[in-house]
Tab-separated table of C-alpha atoms in Angstrom:
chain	number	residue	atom	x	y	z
A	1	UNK	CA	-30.007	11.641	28.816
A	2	UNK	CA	-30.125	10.058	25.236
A	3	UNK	CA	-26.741	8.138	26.147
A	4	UNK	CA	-27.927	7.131	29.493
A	5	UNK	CA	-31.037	5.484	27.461
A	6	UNK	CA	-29.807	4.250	25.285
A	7	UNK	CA	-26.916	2.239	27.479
A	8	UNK	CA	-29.991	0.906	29.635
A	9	UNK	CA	-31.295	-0.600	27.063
A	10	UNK	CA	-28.345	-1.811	25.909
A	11	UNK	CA	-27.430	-3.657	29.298
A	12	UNK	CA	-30.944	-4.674	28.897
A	13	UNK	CA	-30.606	-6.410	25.709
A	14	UNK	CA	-27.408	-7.951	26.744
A	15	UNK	CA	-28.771	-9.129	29.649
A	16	UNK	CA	-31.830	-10.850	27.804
A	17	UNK	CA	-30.995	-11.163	24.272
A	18	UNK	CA	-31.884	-15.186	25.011
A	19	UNK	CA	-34.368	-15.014	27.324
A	20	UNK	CA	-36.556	-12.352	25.093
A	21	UNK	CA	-35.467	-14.178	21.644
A	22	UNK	CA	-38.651	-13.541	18.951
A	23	UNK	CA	-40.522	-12.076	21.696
A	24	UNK	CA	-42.024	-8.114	21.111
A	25	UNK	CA	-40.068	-6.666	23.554
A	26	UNK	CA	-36.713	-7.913	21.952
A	27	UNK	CA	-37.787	-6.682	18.235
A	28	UNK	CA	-38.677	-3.323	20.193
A	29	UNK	CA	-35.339	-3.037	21.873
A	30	UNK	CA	-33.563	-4.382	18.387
A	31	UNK	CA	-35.537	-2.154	16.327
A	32	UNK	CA	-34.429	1.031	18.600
A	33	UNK	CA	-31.037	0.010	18.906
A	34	UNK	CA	-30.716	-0.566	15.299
A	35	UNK	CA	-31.996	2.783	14.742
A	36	UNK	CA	-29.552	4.544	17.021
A	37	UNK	CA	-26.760	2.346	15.519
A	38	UNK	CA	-26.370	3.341	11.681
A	39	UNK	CA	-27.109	7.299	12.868
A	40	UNK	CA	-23.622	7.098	14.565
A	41	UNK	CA	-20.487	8.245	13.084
A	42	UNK	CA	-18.291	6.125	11.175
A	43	UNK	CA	-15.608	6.877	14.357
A	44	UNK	CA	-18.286	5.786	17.134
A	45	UNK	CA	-18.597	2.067	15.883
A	46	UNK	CA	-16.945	-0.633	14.970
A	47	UNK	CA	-15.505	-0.573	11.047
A	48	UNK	CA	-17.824	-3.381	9.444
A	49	UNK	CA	-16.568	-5.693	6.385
A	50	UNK	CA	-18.542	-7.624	3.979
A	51	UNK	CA	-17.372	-10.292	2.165
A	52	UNK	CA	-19.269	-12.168	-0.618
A	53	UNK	CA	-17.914	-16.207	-1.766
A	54	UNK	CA	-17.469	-17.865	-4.817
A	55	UNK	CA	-19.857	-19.399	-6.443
A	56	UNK	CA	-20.154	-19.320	-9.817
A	57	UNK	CA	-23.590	-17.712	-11.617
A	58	UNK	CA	-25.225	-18.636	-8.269
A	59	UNK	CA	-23.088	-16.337	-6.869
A	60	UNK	CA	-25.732	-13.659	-8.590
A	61	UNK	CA	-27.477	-14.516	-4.823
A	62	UNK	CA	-25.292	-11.614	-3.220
A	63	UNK	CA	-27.213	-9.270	-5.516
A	64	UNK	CA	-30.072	-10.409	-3.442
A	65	UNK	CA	-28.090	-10.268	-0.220
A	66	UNK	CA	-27.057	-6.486	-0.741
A	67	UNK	CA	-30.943	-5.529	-1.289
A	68	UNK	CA	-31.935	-6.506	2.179
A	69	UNK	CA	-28.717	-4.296	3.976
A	70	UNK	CA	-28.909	-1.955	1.725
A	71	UNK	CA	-32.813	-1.380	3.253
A	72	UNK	CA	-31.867	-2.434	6.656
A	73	UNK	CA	-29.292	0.603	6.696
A	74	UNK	CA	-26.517	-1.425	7.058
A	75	UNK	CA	-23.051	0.874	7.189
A	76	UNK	CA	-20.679	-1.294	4.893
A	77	UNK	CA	-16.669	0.658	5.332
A	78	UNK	CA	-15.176	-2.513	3.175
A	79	UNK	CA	-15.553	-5.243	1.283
A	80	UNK	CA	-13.803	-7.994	-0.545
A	81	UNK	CA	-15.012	-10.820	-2.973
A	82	UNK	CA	-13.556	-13.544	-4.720
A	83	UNK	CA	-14.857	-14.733	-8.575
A	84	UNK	CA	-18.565	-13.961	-8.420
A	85	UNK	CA	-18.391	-12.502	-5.211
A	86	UNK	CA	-15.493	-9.892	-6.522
A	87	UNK	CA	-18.446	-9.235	-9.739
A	88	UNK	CA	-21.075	-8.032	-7.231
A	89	UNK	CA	-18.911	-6.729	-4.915
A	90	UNK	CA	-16.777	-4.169	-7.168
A	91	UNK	CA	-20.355	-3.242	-8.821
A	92	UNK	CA	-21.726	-2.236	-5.515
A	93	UNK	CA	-18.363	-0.535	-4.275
A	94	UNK	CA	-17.977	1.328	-7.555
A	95	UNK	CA	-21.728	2.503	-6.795
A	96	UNK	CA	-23.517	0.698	-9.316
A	97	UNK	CA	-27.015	0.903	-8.422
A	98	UNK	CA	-29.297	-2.601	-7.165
A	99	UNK	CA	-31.546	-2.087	-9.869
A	100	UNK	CA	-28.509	-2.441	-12.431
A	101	UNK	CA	-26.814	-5.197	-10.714
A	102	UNK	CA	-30.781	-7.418	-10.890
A	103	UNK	CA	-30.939	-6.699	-14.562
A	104	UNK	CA	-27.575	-8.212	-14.812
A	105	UNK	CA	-28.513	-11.305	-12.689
A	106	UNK	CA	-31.759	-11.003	-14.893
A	107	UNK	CA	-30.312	-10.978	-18.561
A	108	UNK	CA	-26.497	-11.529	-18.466
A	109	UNK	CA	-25.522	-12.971	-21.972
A	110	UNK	CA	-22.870	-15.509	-21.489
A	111	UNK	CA	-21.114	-13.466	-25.176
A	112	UNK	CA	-20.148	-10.720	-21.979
A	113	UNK	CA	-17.445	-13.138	-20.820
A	114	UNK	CA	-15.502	-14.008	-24.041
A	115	UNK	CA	-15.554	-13.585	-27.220
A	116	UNK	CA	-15.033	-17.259	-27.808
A	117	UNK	CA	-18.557	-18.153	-26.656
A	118	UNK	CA	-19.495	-19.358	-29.836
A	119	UNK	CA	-19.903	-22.410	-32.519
A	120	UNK	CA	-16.090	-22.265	-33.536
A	121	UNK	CA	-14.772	-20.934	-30.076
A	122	UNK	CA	-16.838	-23.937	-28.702
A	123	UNK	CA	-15.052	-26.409	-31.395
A	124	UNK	CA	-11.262	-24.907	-30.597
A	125	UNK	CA	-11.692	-25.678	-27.449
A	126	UNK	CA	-12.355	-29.179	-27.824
A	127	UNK	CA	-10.479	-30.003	-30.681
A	128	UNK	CA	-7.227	-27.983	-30.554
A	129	UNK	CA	-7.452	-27.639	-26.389
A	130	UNK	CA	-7.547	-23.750	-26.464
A	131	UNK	CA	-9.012	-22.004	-24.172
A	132	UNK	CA	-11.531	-19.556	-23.726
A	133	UNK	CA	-10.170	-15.914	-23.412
A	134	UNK	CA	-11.872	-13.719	-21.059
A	135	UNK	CA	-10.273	-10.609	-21.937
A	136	UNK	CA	-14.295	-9.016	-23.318
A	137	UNK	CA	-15.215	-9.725	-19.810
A	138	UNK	CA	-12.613	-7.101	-18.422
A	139	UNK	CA	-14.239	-4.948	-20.805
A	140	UNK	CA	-17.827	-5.026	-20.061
A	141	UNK	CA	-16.787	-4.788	-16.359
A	142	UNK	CA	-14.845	-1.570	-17.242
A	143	UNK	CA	-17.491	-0.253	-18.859
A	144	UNK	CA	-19.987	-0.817	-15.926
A	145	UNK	CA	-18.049	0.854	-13.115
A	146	UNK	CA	-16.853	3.394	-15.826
A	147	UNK	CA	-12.970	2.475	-15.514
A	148	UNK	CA	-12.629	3.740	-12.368
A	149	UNK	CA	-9.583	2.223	-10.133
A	150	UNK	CA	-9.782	0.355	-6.782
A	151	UNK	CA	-8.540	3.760	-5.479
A	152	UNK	CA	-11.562	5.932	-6.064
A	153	UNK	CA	-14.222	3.108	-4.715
A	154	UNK	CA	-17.189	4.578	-2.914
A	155	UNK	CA	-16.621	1.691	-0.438
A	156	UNK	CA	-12.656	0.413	-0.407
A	157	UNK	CA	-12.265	-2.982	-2.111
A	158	UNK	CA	-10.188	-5.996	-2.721
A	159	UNK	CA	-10.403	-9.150	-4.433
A	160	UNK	CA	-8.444	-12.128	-4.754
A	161	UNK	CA	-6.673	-14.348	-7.750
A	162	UNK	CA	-4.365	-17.039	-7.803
A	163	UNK	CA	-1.029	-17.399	-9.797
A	164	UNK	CA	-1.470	-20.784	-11.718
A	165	UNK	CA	2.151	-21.185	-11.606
A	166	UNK	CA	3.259	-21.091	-7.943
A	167	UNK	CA	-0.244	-21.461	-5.933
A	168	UNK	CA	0.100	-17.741	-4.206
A	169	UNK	CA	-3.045	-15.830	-3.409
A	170	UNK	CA	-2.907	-12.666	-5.312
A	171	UNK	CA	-4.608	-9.363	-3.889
A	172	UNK	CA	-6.004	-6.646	-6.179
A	173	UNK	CA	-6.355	-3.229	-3.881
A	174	UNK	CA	-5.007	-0.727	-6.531
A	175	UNK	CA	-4.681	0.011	-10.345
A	176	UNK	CA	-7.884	-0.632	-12.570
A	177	UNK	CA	-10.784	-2.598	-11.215
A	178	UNK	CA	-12.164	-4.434	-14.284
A	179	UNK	CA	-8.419	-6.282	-14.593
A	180	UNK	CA	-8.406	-7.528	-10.913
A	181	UNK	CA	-12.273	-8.442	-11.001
A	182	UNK	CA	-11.304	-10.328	-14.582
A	183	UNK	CA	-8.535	-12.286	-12.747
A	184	UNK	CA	-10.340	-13.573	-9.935
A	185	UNK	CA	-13.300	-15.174	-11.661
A	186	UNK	CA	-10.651	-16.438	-14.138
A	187	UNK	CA	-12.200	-20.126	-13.770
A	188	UNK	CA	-9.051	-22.373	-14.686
A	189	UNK	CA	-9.860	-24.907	-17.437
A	190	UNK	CA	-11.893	-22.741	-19.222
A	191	UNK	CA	-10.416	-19.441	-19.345
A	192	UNK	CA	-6.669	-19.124	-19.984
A	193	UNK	CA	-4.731	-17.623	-17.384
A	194	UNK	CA	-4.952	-13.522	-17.373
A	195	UNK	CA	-0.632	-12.320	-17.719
A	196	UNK	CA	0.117	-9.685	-15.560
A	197	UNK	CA	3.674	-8.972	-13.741
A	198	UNK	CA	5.113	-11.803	-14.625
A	199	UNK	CA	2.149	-13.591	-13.139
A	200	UNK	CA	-0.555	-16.495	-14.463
A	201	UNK	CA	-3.739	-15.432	-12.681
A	202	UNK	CA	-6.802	-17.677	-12.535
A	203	UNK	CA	-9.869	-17.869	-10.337
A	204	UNK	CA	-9.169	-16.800	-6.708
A	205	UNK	CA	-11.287	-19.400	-5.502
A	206	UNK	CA	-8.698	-21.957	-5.784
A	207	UNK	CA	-6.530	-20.238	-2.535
A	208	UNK	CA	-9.338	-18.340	-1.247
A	209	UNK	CA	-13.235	-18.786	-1.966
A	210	UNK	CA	-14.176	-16.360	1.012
A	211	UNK	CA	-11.810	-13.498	1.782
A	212	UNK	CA	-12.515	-12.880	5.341
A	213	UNK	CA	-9.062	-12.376	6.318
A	214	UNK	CA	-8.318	-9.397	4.037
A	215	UNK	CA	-11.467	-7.791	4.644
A	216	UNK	CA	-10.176	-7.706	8.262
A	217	UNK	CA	-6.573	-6.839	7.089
A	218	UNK	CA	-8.186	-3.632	5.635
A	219	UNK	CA	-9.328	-2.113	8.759
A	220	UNK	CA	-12.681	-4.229	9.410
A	221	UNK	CA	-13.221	-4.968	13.146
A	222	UNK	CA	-16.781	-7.122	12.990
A	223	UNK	CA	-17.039	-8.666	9.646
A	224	UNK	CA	-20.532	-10.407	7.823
A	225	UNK	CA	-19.421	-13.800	5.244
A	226	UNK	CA	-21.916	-14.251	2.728
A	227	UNK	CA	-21.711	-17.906	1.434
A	228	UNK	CA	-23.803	-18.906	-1.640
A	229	UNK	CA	-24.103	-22.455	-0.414
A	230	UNK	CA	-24.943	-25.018	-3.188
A	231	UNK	CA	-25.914	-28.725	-2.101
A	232	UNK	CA	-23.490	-31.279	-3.972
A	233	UNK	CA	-25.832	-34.098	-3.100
A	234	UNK	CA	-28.850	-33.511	-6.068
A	235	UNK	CA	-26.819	-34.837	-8.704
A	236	UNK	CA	-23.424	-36.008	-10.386
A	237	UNK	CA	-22.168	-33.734	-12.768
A	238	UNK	CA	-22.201	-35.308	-16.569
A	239	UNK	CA	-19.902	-33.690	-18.628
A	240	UNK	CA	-15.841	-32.290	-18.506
A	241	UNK	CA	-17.326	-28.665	-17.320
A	242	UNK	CA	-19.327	-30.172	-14.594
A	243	UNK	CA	-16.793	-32.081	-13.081
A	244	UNK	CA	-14.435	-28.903	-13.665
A	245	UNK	CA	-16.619	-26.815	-11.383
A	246	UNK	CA	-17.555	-29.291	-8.636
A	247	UNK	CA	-14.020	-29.921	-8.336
A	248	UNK	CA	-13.827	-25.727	-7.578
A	249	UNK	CA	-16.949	-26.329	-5.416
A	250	UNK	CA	-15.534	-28.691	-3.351
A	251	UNK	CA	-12.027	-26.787	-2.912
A	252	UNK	CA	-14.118	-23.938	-1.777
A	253	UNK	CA	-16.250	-25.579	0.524
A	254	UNK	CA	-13.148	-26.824	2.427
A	255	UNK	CA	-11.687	-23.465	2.059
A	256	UNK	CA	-14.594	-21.877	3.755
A	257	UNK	CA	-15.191	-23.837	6.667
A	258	UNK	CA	-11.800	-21.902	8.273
A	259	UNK	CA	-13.302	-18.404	7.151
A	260	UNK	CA	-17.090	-18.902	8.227
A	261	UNK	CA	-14.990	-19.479	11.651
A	262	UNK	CA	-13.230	-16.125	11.759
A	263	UNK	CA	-16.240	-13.876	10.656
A	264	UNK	CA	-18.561	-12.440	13.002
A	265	UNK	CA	-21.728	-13.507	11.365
A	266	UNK	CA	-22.149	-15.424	8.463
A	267	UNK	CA	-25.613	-15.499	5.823
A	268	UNK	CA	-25.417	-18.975	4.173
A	269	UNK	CA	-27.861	-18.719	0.897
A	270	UNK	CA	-28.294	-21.965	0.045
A	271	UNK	CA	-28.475	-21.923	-3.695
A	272	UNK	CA	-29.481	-25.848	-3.664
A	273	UNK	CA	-28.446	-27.627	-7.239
A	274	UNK	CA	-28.619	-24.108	-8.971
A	275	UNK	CA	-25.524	-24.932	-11.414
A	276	UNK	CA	-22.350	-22.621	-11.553
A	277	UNK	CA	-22.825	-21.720	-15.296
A	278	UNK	CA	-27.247	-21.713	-15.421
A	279	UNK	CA	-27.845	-18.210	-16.920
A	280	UNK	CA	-31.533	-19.336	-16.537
A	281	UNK	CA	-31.112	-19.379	-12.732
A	282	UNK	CA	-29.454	-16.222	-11.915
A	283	UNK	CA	-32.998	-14.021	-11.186
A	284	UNK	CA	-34.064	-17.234	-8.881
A	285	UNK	CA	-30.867	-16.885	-7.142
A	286	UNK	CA	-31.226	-13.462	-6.222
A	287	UNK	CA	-34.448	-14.186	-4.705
A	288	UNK	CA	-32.872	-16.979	-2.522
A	289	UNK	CA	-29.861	-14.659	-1.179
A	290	UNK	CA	-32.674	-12.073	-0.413
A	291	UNK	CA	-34.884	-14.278	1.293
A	292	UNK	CA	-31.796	-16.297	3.007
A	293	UNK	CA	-30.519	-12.696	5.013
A	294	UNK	CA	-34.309	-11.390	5.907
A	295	UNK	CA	-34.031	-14.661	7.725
A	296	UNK	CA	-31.068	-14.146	8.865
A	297	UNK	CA	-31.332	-9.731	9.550
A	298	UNK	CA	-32.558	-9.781	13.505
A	299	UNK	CA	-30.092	-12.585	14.517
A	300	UNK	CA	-27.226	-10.489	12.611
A	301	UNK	CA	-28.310	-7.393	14.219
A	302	UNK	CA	-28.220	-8.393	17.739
A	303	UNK	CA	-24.685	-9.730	16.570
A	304	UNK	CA	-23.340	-6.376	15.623
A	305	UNK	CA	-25.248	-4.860	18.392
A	306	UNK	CA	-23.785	-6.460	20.990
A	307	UNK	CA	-20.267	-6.839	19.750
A	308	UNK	CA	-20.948	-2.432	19.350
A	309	UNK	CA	-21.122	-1.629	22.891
A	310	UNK	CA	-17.532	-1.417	23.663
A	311	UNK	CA	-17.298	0.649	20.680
A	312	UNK	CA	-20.505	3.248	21.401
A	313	UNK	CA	-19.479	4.030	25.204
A	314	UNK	CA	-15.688	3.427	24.882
């Protein structure tokens, strides 16, 4: 009898998903449906992927993103990220807790990325052209999902880099997190290349700012892009690093327009003129990804709803 009900009122919401839109009776139909959904077994509904964009210390707006899912009940079976989006995506896969990941966005210290975050690192860098080494980074990461390796996730993972040398995307899905996670927000120009196999790995963003694709290739048949969206138009950048990072911006906003395409649903949290490297920012960015997907839950529901019905009564 429950399956009978509940496929009524799932013809019924298909049937008048428009006609009912922000009416009572859709957000009672939604709401029940919803319910019914993330109760199912992991085998009785479509695999779901999540896949978090560059961005930069905006990028700290995913935080706020995974709040709101988290509390919808969202089932999340993978996930992949690129630069930022890799940061807070290994965090939550490794099962670092929300609260932890908002006192990162909250305090970060910039000294967690390098070592050579300082007077004299600042000084090299200009005046001998040596770059910034972001080998602490893989450290502090490896000591906040406790060294674990992409193998043991809670949640299966994988997150991109680029070789420097011949343009290839490169996919970390095994061996220690913290190096992978290190390599993909490997910014070039500022940080110098990570070695590994023979490879010069910088920030995946360059070849892919938004890895639907390999969030799919892992098993993922309806997949959710989350996009930290800044707007280029409030100002010009003013200084070497500023140019540096629009230049990334830009890449990845071309980049993404193919993804956003392919996903199933996609949150844009648009981080406005919140700069890539503003430690002051980060808490306010969390707030925008969180308020950006409680706009965007019911529509996203309905989404995965409907594209679950084949799935539920198959």
């Amino acid at each position: 009898m429950k399956k009978i009900f509940f496929t009524l009122l799932t013809l019924i919401l298909t049937l008048n998903c428009f006609a009912l839109k922000h009416s009572e009776e859709d957000a009672i139909l939604r709401d029940f449906l919803w319910h019914e959904f993330v109760l199912l077994p992991k085998d009785k509904r479509p695999q779901i992927g999540v896949t978090l964009s560059a961005g930069g210390l905006r990028g700290f707006s995913h935080v706020g993103t995974m709040d709101v899912l988290m509390e919808s009940g969202l089932p999340v079976d993978y996930m992949t990220g690129t630069s930022m989006g890799c940061i807070v995506g290994s965090l939550f896969s490794a099962g670092v807790s929300q609260e932890r990941m908002r006192g990162l966005a909250e305090d970060m210290p910039l000294s967690a990325l390098s070592s050579d975050l300082t007077l004299i690192g600042a000084l090299k860098f200009l005046l001998n052209d040596k770059l910034f080494s972001s080998e602490k980074f893989q450290k502090f990461i490896d000591s906040e999902v406790g060294g674990v390796y992409y193998e043991d996730l809670n949640i299966p993972f994988a997150c991109v880099s680029a070789d420097i040398k011949t343009g290839e995307k490169v996919i970390f899905d095994s061996g220690p997190v913290a190096r992978g996670v290190r390599a993909s927000m490997n910014l070039p120009g500022i940080f110098a290349p990570v070695e590994y196999r023979q490879r010069y790995l910088v920030d995946g963003g360059v070849v892919d700012y938004m890895p639907v694709d390999i969030v799919r290739e892992m098993g993922a048949d309806w997949v959710l892009a989350v996009f930290a969206l800044p707007d280029y138009s409030q100002n010009v950048p003013s200084t070497i690093m500023g140019y540096v990072l629009r230049t990334a911006d830009l890449r990845g906003a071309y980049l993404t327009t193919s993804a956003e395409k392919s996903a199933n649903f996609v949150i844009a949290s648009r981080v406005g003129d919140i700069k890539a490297t503003d430690i002051k920012q980060t808490a306010e960015a969390v707030d925008i990804g969180a308020k950006a997907t409680i706009k965007a839950l019911d529509d996203m529901k309905e989404n995965l709803l409907l594209f679950s019905v084949d799935y539920v009564f198959k």
